[in-house]
mmCIF file of C-alpha atoms in Angstrom:
data_model
loop_
_atom_site.group_PDB
_atom_site.id
_atom_site.type_symbol
_atom_site.label_atom_id
_atom_site.label_comp_id
_atom_site.label_asym_id
_atom_site.label_seq_id
_atom_site.Cartn_x
_atom_site.Cartn_y
_atom_site.Cartn_z
ATOM 1 C CA UNK Q 1233 91.014 3.500 90.058
ATOM 2 C CA UNK Q 1234 88.636 3.954 92.993
ATOM 3 C CA UNK Q 1235 90.212 3.500 96.411
ATOM 4 C CA UNK Q 1236 88.254 1.614 99.037
ATOM 5 C CA UNK Q 1237 88.052 3.644 102.227
ATOM 6 C CA UNK Q 1238 88.687 1.614 105.377
ATOM 7 C CA UNK Q 1239 88.094 3.289 108.729
ATOM 8 C CA UNK Q 1240 89.525 1.641 111.850
ATOM 9 C CA UNK Q 1241 87.769 2.386 115.128
ATOM 10 C CA UNK Q 1242 90.172 2.586 118.091
ATOM 11 C CA UNK Q 1243 88.611 2.194 121.537
ATOM 12 C CA UNK Q 1244 90.147 2.710 124.969
ATOM 13 C CA UNK Q 1245 92.235 -0.332 125.908
ATOM 14 C CA UNK Q 1246 93.053 -1.109 122.285
ATOM 15 C CA UNK Q 1247 95.904 -3.475 121.455
ATOM 16 C CA UNK Q 1248 98.467 -1.429 119.470
ATOM 17 C CA UNK Q 1249 99.637 -4.351 117.319
ATOM 18 C CA UNK Q 1250 96.173 -5.211 116.022
ATOM 19 C CA UNK Q 1251 95.295 -1.528 115.608
ATOM 20 C CA UNK Q 1252 98.086 -1.223 113.050
ATOM 21 C CA UNK Q 1253 97.298 -4.366 111.044
ATOM 22 C CA UNK Q 1254 94.749 -2.882 108.589
ATOM 23 C CA UNK Q 1255 97.053 -0.001 107.676
ATOM 24 C CA UNK Q 1256 100.060 -2.290 107.258
ATOM 25 C CA UNK Q 1257 98.368 -5.013 105.206
ATOM 26 C CA UNK Q 1258 95.872 -3.004 103.180
ATOM 27 C CA UNK Q 1259 98.410 -0.222 102.764
ATOM 28 C CA UNK Q 1260 100.619 -2.662 100.838
ATOM 29 C CA UNK Q 1261 97.918 -3.304 98.220
ATOM 30 C CA UNK Q 1262 99.188 -0.927 95.506
ATOM 31 C CA UNK Q 1263 96.968 1.997 96.517
ATOM 32 C CA UNK Q 1264 93.704 0.036 96.403
ATOM 33 C CA UNK Q 1265 92.794 1.126 99.935
ATOM 34 C CA UNK Q 1266 92.823 4.320 101.957
ATOM 35 C CA UNK Q 1267 93.028 3.513 105.672
ATOM 36 C CA UNK Q 1268 91.959 6.046 108.304
ATOM 37 C CA UNK Q 1269 91.872 5.654 112.077
ATOM 38 C CA UNK Q 1270 89.264 7.264 114.292
ATOM 39 C CA UNK Q 1271 88.117 7.281 117.908
ATOM 40 C CA UNK Q 1272 84.652 7.743 119.374
ATOM 41 C CA UNK Q 1273 85.332 11.423 120.083
ATOM 42 C CA UNK Q 1274 88.386 12.326 118.014
ATOM 43 C CA UNK Q 1275 90.552 12.445 121.139
ATOM 44 C CA UNK Q 1276 93.648 10.348 121.954
ATOM 45 C CA UNK Q 1277 93.025 6.739 122.941
ATOM 46 C CA UNK Q 1278 94.575 4.818 125.818
ATOM 47 C CA UNK Q 1279 96.062 1.504 124.704
ATOM 48 C CA UNK Q 1280 96.647 -1.587 126.823
ATOM 49 C CA UNK Q 1281 100.377 -0.781 126.664
ATOM 50 C CA UNK Q 1282 102.242 2.012 128.430
ATOM 51 C CA UNK Q 1283 101.432 4.598 125.789
ATOM 52 C CA UNK Q 1284 98.458 6.229 124.142
ATOM 53 C CA UNK Q 1285 97.769 6.956 120.484
ATOM 54 C CA UNK Q 1286 96.626 10.148 118.847
ATOM 55 C CA UNK Q 1287 94.177 9.741 115.974
ATOM 56 C CA UNK Q 1288 93.347 12.218 113.248
ATOM 57 C CA UNK Q 1289 89.612 11.592 112.983
ATOM 58 C CA UNK Q 1290 86.441 11.491 115.048
ATOM 59 C CA UNK Q 1291 83.418 9.197 114.603
ATOM 60 C CA UNK Q 1292 82.163 11.161 111.604
ATOM 61 C CA UNK Q 1293 84.820 9.333 109.540
ATOM 62 C CA UNK Q 1294 82.795 6.144 109.958
ATOM 63 C CA UNK Q 1295 80.076 7.634 107.753
ATOM 64 C CA UNK Q 1296 82.530 7.758 104.843
ATOM 65 C CA UNK Q 1297 83.733 4.168 105.154
ATOM 66 C CA UNK Q 1298 83.292 1.361 102.657
ATOM 67 C CA UNK Q 1299 84.703 -0.978 105.313
ATOM 68 C CA UNK Q 1300 84.871 -0.442 109.067
ATOM 69 C CA UNK Q 1301 87.342 -2.353 111.242
ATOM 70 C CA UNK Q 1302 86.733 -2.685 114.986
ATOM 71 C CA UNK Q 1303 90.138 -3.051 116.641
ATOM 72 C CA UNK Q 1304 90.314 -5.273 119.744
ATOM 73 C CA UNK Q 1305 90.584 -4.191 123.343
ATOM 74 C CA UNK Q 1306 91.969 -5.890 126.444
ATOM 75 C CA UNK Q 1307 89.471 -8.259 128.129
ATOM 76 C CA UNK Q 1308 89.082 -5.921 131.118
ATOM 77 C CA UNK Q 1309 87.253 -3.510 128.815
ATOM 78 C CA UNK Q 1310 84.721 -6.055 127.524
ATOM 79 C CA UNK Q 1311 81.034 -5.741 128.336
ATOM 80 C CA UNK Q 1312 77.728 -7.261 127.249
ATOM 81 C CA UNK Q 1313 76.462 -3.741 126.603
ATOM 82 C CA UNK Q 1314 77.874 -1.172 124.220
ATOM 83 C CA UNK Q 1315 79.009 2.004 126.040
ATOM 84 C CA UNK Q 1316 76.974 5.028 125.069
ATOM 85 C CA UNK Q 1317 79.782 6.830 123.258
ATOM 86 C CA UNK Q 1318 80.685 3.705 121.288
ATOM 87 C CA UNK Q 1319 77.058 3.103 120.331
ATOM 88 C CA UNK Q 1320 76.765 6.726 119.202
ATOM 89 C CA UNK Q 1321 79.865 6.292 117.057
ATOM 90 C CA UNK Q 1322 78.481 3.119 115.448
ATOM 91 C CA UNK Q 1323 75.342 4.986 114.364
ATOM 92 C CA UNK Q 1324 77.503 6.875 111.866
ATOM 93 C CA UNK Q 1325 78.094 3.677 109.859
ATOM 94 C CA UNK Q 1326 75.994 3.568 106.715
ATOM 95 C CA UNK Q 1327 73.662 0.575 106.142
ATOM 96 C CA UNK Q 1328 75.343 -2.130 104.070
ATOM 97 C CA UNK Q 1329 78.876 -1.129 105.076
ATOM 98 C CA UNK Q 1330 81.227 -4.073 105.452
ATOM 99 C CA UNK Q 1331 82.266 -4.394 109.100
ATOM 100 C CA UNK Q 1332 85.289 -6.370 110.293
ATOM 101 C CA UNK Q 1333 86.282 -7.194 113.851
ATOM 102 C CA UNK Q 1334 89.683 -8.359 115.023
ATOM 103 C CA UNK Q 1335 89.898 -10.563 118.122
ATOM 104 C CA UNK Q 1336 87.763 -9.119 120.943
ATOM 105 C CA UNK Q 1337 86.294 -6.548 118.562
ATOM 106 C CA UNK Q 1338 83.585 -9.173 117.986
ATOM 107 C CA UNK Q 1339 82.246 -8.361 121.473
ATOM 108 C CA UNK Q 1340 81.377 -4.851 120.273
ATOM 109 C CA UNK Q 1341 79.486 -6.162 117.247
ATOM 110 C CA UNK Q 1342 77.690 -8.808 119.308
ATOM 111 C CA UNK Q 1343 76.738 -6.354 122.056
ATOM 112 C CA UNK Q 1344 75.273 -4.085 119.386
ATOM 113 C CA UNK Q 1345 73.113 -6.987 118.175
ATOM 114 C CA UNK Q 1346 74.766 -7.118 114.767
ATOM 115 C CA UNK Q 1347 75.817 -10.766 115.032
ATOM 116 C CA UNK Q 1348 72.545 -12.293 116.271
ATOM 117 C CA UNK Q 1349 71.819 -15.450 114.307
ATOM 118 C CA UNK Q 1350 75.139 -15.195 112.493
ATOM 119 C CA UNK Q 1351 78.290 -17.269 112.567
ATOM 120 C CA UNK Q 1352 81.283 -15.517 114.137
ATOM 121 C CA UNK Q 1353 84.578 -16.086 115.911
ATOM 122 C CA UNK Q 1354 86.822 -14.435 118.462
ATOM 123 C CA UNK Q 1355 89.937 -15.319 120.452
ATOM 124 C CA UNK Q 1356 89.711 -18.841 121.868
ATOM 125 C CA UNK Q 1357 90.643 -17.638 125.361
ATOM 126 C CA UNK Q 1358 87.438 -15.597 125.646
ATOM 127 C CA UNK Q 1359 85.187 -17.965 123.682
ATOM 128 C CA UNK Q 1360 83.361 -19.311 126.737
ATOM 129 C CA UNK Q 1361 82.760 -15.805 128.002
ATOM 130 C CA UNK Q 1362 81.460 -14.763 124.576
ATOM 131 C CA UNK Q 1363 79.005 -17.693 124.494
ATOM 132 C CA UNK Q 1364 77.634 -16.831 127.936
ATOM 133 C CA UNK Q 1365 77.189 -13.189 127.021
ATOM 134 C CA UNK Q 1366 75.834 -13.668 123.502
ATOM 135 C CA UNK Q 1367 73.985 -16.999 123.215
ATOM 136 C CA UNK Q 1368 72.234 -15.894 120.015
ATOM 137 C CA UNK Q 1369 75.522 -15.812 118.080
ATOM 138 C CA UNK Q 1370 76.772 -19.003 116.406
ATOM 139 C CA UNK Q 1371 80.347 -18.885 117.698
ATOM 140 C CA UNK Q 1372 83.041 -20.995 116.035
ATOM 141 C CA UNK Q 1373 86.211 -20.688 118.152
ATOM 142 C CA UNK Q 1374 88.264 -23.046 115.961
ATOM 143 C CA UNK Q 1375 88.705 -20.867 112.861
ATOM 144 C CA UNK Q 1376 90.976 -17.942 112.096
ATOM 145 C CA UNK Q 1377 88.170 -15.825 110.665
ATOM 146 C CA UNK Q 1378 84.550 -15.988 109.547
ATOM 147 C CA UNK Q 1379 83.102 -14.158 106.542
ATOM 148 C CA UNK Q 1380 79.345 -13.837 107.060
ATOM 149 C CA UNK Q 1381 78.814 -10.880 104.753
ATOM 150 C CA UNK Q 1382 78.674 -8.018 105.528
ATOM 151 C CA UNK Q 1383 80.239 -8.939 108.891
ATOM 152 C CA UNK Q 1384 83.671 -10.528 109.174
ATOM 153 C CA UNK Q 1385 85.072 -11.603 112.528
ATOM 154 C CA UNK Q 1386 88.572 -12.850 113.209
ATOM 155 C CA UNK Q 1387 90.382 -14.586 116.043
ATOM 156 C CA UNK Q 1388 93.244 -13.300 118.149
ATOM 157 C CA UNK Q 1389 96.145 -11.043 117.237
ATOM 158 C CA UNK Q 1390 97.752 -12.183 113.969
ATOM 159 C CA UNK Q 1391 94.457 -13.486 112.604
ATOM 160 C CA UNK Q 1392 93.835 -9.821 111.832
ATOM 161 C CA UNK Q 1393 96.488 -10.309 109.153
ATOM 162 C CA UNK Q 1394 94.574 -13.310 107.810
ATOM 163 C CA UNK Q 1395 91.272 -11.479 107.557
ATOM 164 C CA UNK Q 1396 92.862 -8.405 105.938
ATOM 165 C CA UNK Q 1397 94.551 -10.619 103.332
ATOM 166 C CA UNK Q 1398 91.139 -12.220 102.798
ATOM 167 C CA UNK Q 1399 89.703 -8.763 102.088
ATOM 168 C CA UNK Q 1400 92.380 -8.131 99.460
ATOM 169 C CA UNK Q 1401 91.814 -11.575 97.943
ATOM 170 C CA UNK Q 1402 88.052 -11.076 97.900
ATOM 171 C CA UNK Q 1403 88.218 -7.556 96.470
ATOM 172 C CA UNK Q 1404 91.106 -7.913 94.016
ATOM 173 C CA UNK Q 1405 92.034 -11.593 93.613
ATOM 174 C CA UNK Q 1406 94.749 -13.905 94.853
ATOM 175 C CA UNK Q 1407 97.539 -12.413 92.774
ATOM 176 C CA UNK Q 1408 97.463 -9.105 94.644
ATOM 177 C CA UNK Q 1409 96.835 -10.816 97.993
ATOM 178 C CA UNK Q 1410 99.896 -12.995 97.469
ATOM 179 C CA UNK Q 1411 101.936 -9.931 96.531
ATOM 180 C CA UNK Q 1412 100.818 -8.147 99.707
ATOM 181 C CA UNK Q 1413 101.717 -11.210 101.784
ATOM 182 C CA UNK Q 1414 105.207 -11.314 100.316
ATOM 183 C CA UNK Q 1415 105.729 -7.616 100.945
ATOM 184 C CA UNK Q 1416 104.690 -8.022 104.571
ATOM 185 C CA UNK Q 1417 106.637 -11.293 104.968
ATOM 186 C CA UNK Q 1418 103.597 -13.279 106.100
ATOM 187 C CA UNK Q 1419 102.014 -16.455 104.688
ATOM 188 C CA UNK Q 1420 99.252 -15.710 102.158
ATOM 189 C CA UNK Q 1421 97.109 -18.442 103.694
ATOM 190 C CA UNK Q 1422 97.578 -20.256 107.009
ATOM 191 C CA UNK Q 1423 96.655 -23.906 107.342
ATOM 192 C CA UNK Q 1424 94.222 -25.013 110.000
ATOM 193 C CA UNK Q 1425 92.377 -22.921 112.532
ATOM 194 C CA UNK Q 1426 93.131 -21.314 115.858
ATOM 195 C CA UNK Q 1427 92.548 -24.645 117.612
ATOM 196 C CA UNK Q 1428 96.175 -25.425 116.849
ATOM 197 C CA UNK Q 1429 97.197 -22.552 119.156
ATOM 198 C CA UNK Q 1430 95.075 -23.581 122.120
ATOM 199 C CA UNK Q 1431 97.139 -24.725 125.071
ATOM 200 C CA UNK Q 1432 97.856 -28.437 124.707
ATOM 201 C CA UNK Q 1433 99.703 -30.907 126.940
ATOM 202 C CA UNK Q 1434 103.440 -30.891 126.242
ATOM 203 C CA UNK Q 1435 104.220 -33.700 123.739
ATOM 204 C CA UNK Q 1436 106.235 -36.619 124.965
ATOM 205 C CA UNK Q 1437 109.959 -36.087 124.629
ATOM 206 C CA UNK Q 1438 111.127 -37.274 121.234
ATOM 207 C CA UNK Q 1439 107.590 -37.401 119.841
ATOM 208 C CA UNK Q 1440 107.607 -37.326 116.051
ATOM 209 C CA UNK Q 1441 105.966 -34.459 114.156
ATOM 210 C CA UNK Q 1442 103.474 -34.858 111.342
ATOM 211 C CA UNK Q 1443 104.985 -31.920 109.421
ATOM 212 C CA UNK Q 1444 106.938 -34.102 106.978
ATOM 213 C CA UNK Q 1445 103.835 -36.120 106.196
ATOM 214 C CA UNK Q 1446 101.814 -32.968 105.590
ATOM 215 C CA UNK Q 1447 104.440 -31.790 103.099
ATOM 216 C CA UNK Q 1448 104.412 -35.236 101.482
ATOM 217 C CA UNK Q 1449 100.609 -35.157 101.192
ATOM 218 C CA UNK Q 1450 100.591 -31.685 99.613
ATOM 219 C CA UNK Q 1451 102.661 -33.073 96.741
ATOM 220 C CA UNK Q 1452 100.096 -35.863 96.214
ATOM 221 C CA UNK Q 1453 96.732 -34.155 96.615
ATOM 222 C CA UNK Q 1454 95.549 -35.694 93.339
ATOM 223 C CA UNK Q 1455 95.911 -39.173 94.808
ATOM 224 C CA UNK Q 1456 93.238 -40.891 96.970
ATOM 225 C CA UNK Q 1457 95.096 -40.455 100.245
ATOM 226 C CA UNK Q 1458 93.713 -42.257 103.286
ATOM 227 C CA UNK Q 1459 94.449 -42.051 106.981
ATOM 228 C CA UNK Q 1460 96.305 -45.346 106.615
ATOM 229 C CA UNK Q 1461 98.511 -43.836 103.874
ATOM 230 C CA UNK Q 1462 99.350 -40.825 106.030
ATOM 231 C CA UNK Q 1463 100.008 -42.835 109.161
ATOM 232 C CA UNK Q 1464 102.177 -45.276 107.226
ATOM 233 C CA UNK Q 1465 104.294 -42.457 105.825
ATOM 234 C CA UNK Q 1466 104.719 -41.021 109.334
ATOM 235 C CA UNK Q 1467 105.512 -44.518 110.677
ATOM 236 C CA UNK Q 1468 102.824 -44.266 113.302
ATOM 237 C CA UNK Q 1469 99.659 -46.165 114.090
ATOM 238 C CA UNK Q 1470 96.471 -44.620 112.712
ATOM 239 C CA UNK Q 1471 95.317 -43.675 116.197
ATOM 240 C CA UNK Q 1472 98.602 -42.075 117.227
ATOM 241 C CA UNK Q 1473 98.920 -40.210 113.947
ATOM 242 C CA UNK Q 1474 95.361 -38.854 114.100
ATOM 243 C CA UNK Q 1475 95.827 -37.672 117.694
ATOM 244 C CA UNK Q 1476 99.192 -36.054 117.045
ATOM 245 C CA UNK Q 1477 97.981 -34.476 113.782
ATOM 246 C CA UNK Q 1478 95.031 -32.867 115.540
ATOM 247 C CA UNK Q 1479 97.282 -31.599 118.347
ATOM 248 C CA UNK Q 1480 99.630 -29.921 115.847
ATOM 249 C CA UNK Q 1481 97.169 -28.615 113.266
ATOM 250 C CA UNK Q 1482 93.872 -28.283 115.111
ATOM 251 C CA UNK Q 1483 92.064 -30.342 112.468
ATOM 252 C CA UNK Q 1484 91.547 -34.012 111.723
ATOM 253 C CA UNK Q 1485 93.656 -35.391 108.824
ATOM 254 C CA UNK Q 1486 90.542 -35.796 106.685
ATOM 255 C CA UNK Q 1487 89.312 -32.268 107.265
ATOM 256 C CA UNK Q 1488 92.791 -30.894 106.624
ATOM 257 C CA UNK Q 1489 93.030 -32.769 103.296
ATOM 258 C CA UNK Q 1490 89.703 -31.334 102.171
ATOM 259 C CA UNK Q 1491 90.855 -27.847 103.130
ATOM 260 C CA UNK Q 1492 94.089 -28.232 101.147
ATOM 261 C CA UNK Q 1493 92.245 -29.618 98.128
ATOM 262 C CA UNK Q 1494 89.804 -26.727 98.175
ATOM 263 C CA UNK Q 1495 92.702 -24.247 98.436
ATOM 264 C CA UNK Q 1496 94.465 -25.885 95.481
ATOM 265 C CA UNK Q 1497 91.216 -25.891 93.491
ATOM 266 C CA UNK Q 1498 90.742 -22.184 94.174
ATOM 267 C CA UNK Q 1499 94.225 -21.487 92.837
ATOM 268 C CA UNK Q 1500 93.518 -23.465 89.649
ATOM 269 C CA UNK Q 1501 90.158 -21.766 89.160
ATOM 270 C CA UNK Q 1502 91.917 -18.412 89.334
ATOM 271 C CA UNK Q 1503 94.993 -19.233 87.285
ATOM 272 C CA UNK Q 1504 93.947 -21.804 84.648
ATOM 273 C CA UNK Q 1505 91.306 -22.572 82.045
ATOM 274 C CA UNK Q 1506 90.880 -26.174 83.199
ATOM 275 C CA UNK Q 1507 87.300 -27.394 83.485
ATOM 276 C CA UNK Q 1508 85.775 -28.032 86.891
ATOM 277 C CA UNK Q 1509 86.016 -31.787 86.320
ATOM 278 C CA UNK Q 1510 89.681 -31.520 85.343
ATOM 279 C CA UNK Q 1511 90.455 -29.434 88.432
ATOM 280 C CA UNK Q 1512 88.584 -31.909 90.622
ATOM 281 C CA UNK Q 1513 90.776 -34.712 89.329
ATOM 282 C CA UNK Q 1514 93.987 -32.763 89.869
ATOM 283 C CA UNK Q 1515 93.226 -31.914 93.485
ATOM 284 C CA UNK Q 1516 91.867 -35.300 94.545
ATOM 285 C CA UNK Q 1517 88.102 -34.916 94.442
ATOM 286 C CA UNK Q 1518 86.397 -37.854 92.748
ATOM 287 C CA UNK Q 1519 84.061 -35.736 90.623
ATOM 288 C CA UNK Q 1520 83.290 -32.162 89.695
ATOM 289 C CA UNK Q 1521 80.132 -32.479 91.788
ATOM 290 C CA UNK Q 1522 82.268 -33.299 94.829
ATOM 291 C CA UNK Q 1523 84.409 -30.216 94.204
ATOM 292 C CA UNK Q 1524 81.286 -28.058 93.873
ATOM 293 C CA UNK Q 1525 79.951 -29.416 97.152
ATOM 294 C CA UNK Q 1526 83.159 -28.812 99.105
ATOM 295 C CA UNK Q 1527 83.862 -25.376 97.592
ATOM 296 C CA UNK Q 1528 80.322 -24.205 98.298
ATOM 297 C CA UNK Q 1529 80.553 -25.509 101.867
ATOM 298 C CA UNK Q 1530 83.896 -23.738 102.369
ATOM 299 C CA UNK Q 1531 83.253 -20.326 100.831
ATOM 300 C CA UNK Q 1532 79.587 -20.261 99.846
ATOM 301 C CA UNK Q 1533 79.923 -20.038 96.058
ATOM 302 C CA UNK Q 1534 80.099 -22.440 93.127
ATOM 303 C CA UNK Q 1535 83.316 -22.999 91.135
ATOM 304 C CA UNK Q 1536 81.892 -21.065 88.188
ATOM 305 C CA UNK Q 1537 80.924 -18.097 90.366
ATOM 306 C CA UNK Q 1538 84.307 -18.148 92.083
ATOM 307 C CA UNK Q 1539 86.119 -18.192 88.740
ATOM 308 C CA UNK Q 1540 84.099 -15.258 87.406
ATOM 309 C CA UNK Q 1541 84.959 -13.233 90.483
ATOM 310 C CA UNK Q 1542 88.593 -14.077 91.047
ATOM 311 C CA UNK Q 1543 90.188 -15.239 87.808
ATOM 312 C CA UNK Q 1544 93.073 -12.913 87.039
ATOM 313 C CA UNK Q 1545 94.090 -11.771 83.572
ATOM 314 C CA UNK Q 1546 96.995 -13.817 82.343
#
């Protein structure tokens, strides 16, 4: 079994938590990955905490990588130009190498011109700054990560876990990704986007949550659920429910339902021999054509292509 080599680039001002995510998540994938950490000069790196880290490798390790991960740095270290030593390190990366950024790591990729004309994300708190600095990048600050092959960008902090689980799922299927998630005691897939974590006004005291209705809807995805159905279950008006739902989840009820139906369809494509039309009916899409449209919009591939790639041996 060939091991994918992942090299994490640690820059001065790096966040220690995010720096360790690739090793922790990918290291739990039954030996499928070898994770190395390097710096631009092979010397210790100052973190944004009260300690530094010593790494075992210099920038030459980047030339051996199948995947490179750019770990994030504190905002004080961000610039619209790539420092000379960082740029020199990036030149070691082979053409076609998959490159992943966590949080503010997207600034490094954008400053190097690698994200021009591409869709990307970063932490919502620095989204406006990113747009001003890199207007040629299609920034989406509402999602947890973006896969615009060969570049993947993720939002703040724990979204590094999400994108690393996505790598495992993409490379080896959902079964292993779910196993890794259980081992690391994290959800295999988080609902919604990072908009749900943006600072919101404090809800009125005693305000009801939509969580129970979301759980109720997940048990009935095959039914033609409407906003009226959801609001009625939550015992709220349509307007109040829609506002509160968006505040809690970061998505409209309709968009959230589509996302859940696509996620359920992906699971069935991987784990069953049901036809596309049968799966569409089970997850609440009116036709197989509707499922194809939504799956392609969500992940860029058809149901048949997804099944060929991800279906696990049973």
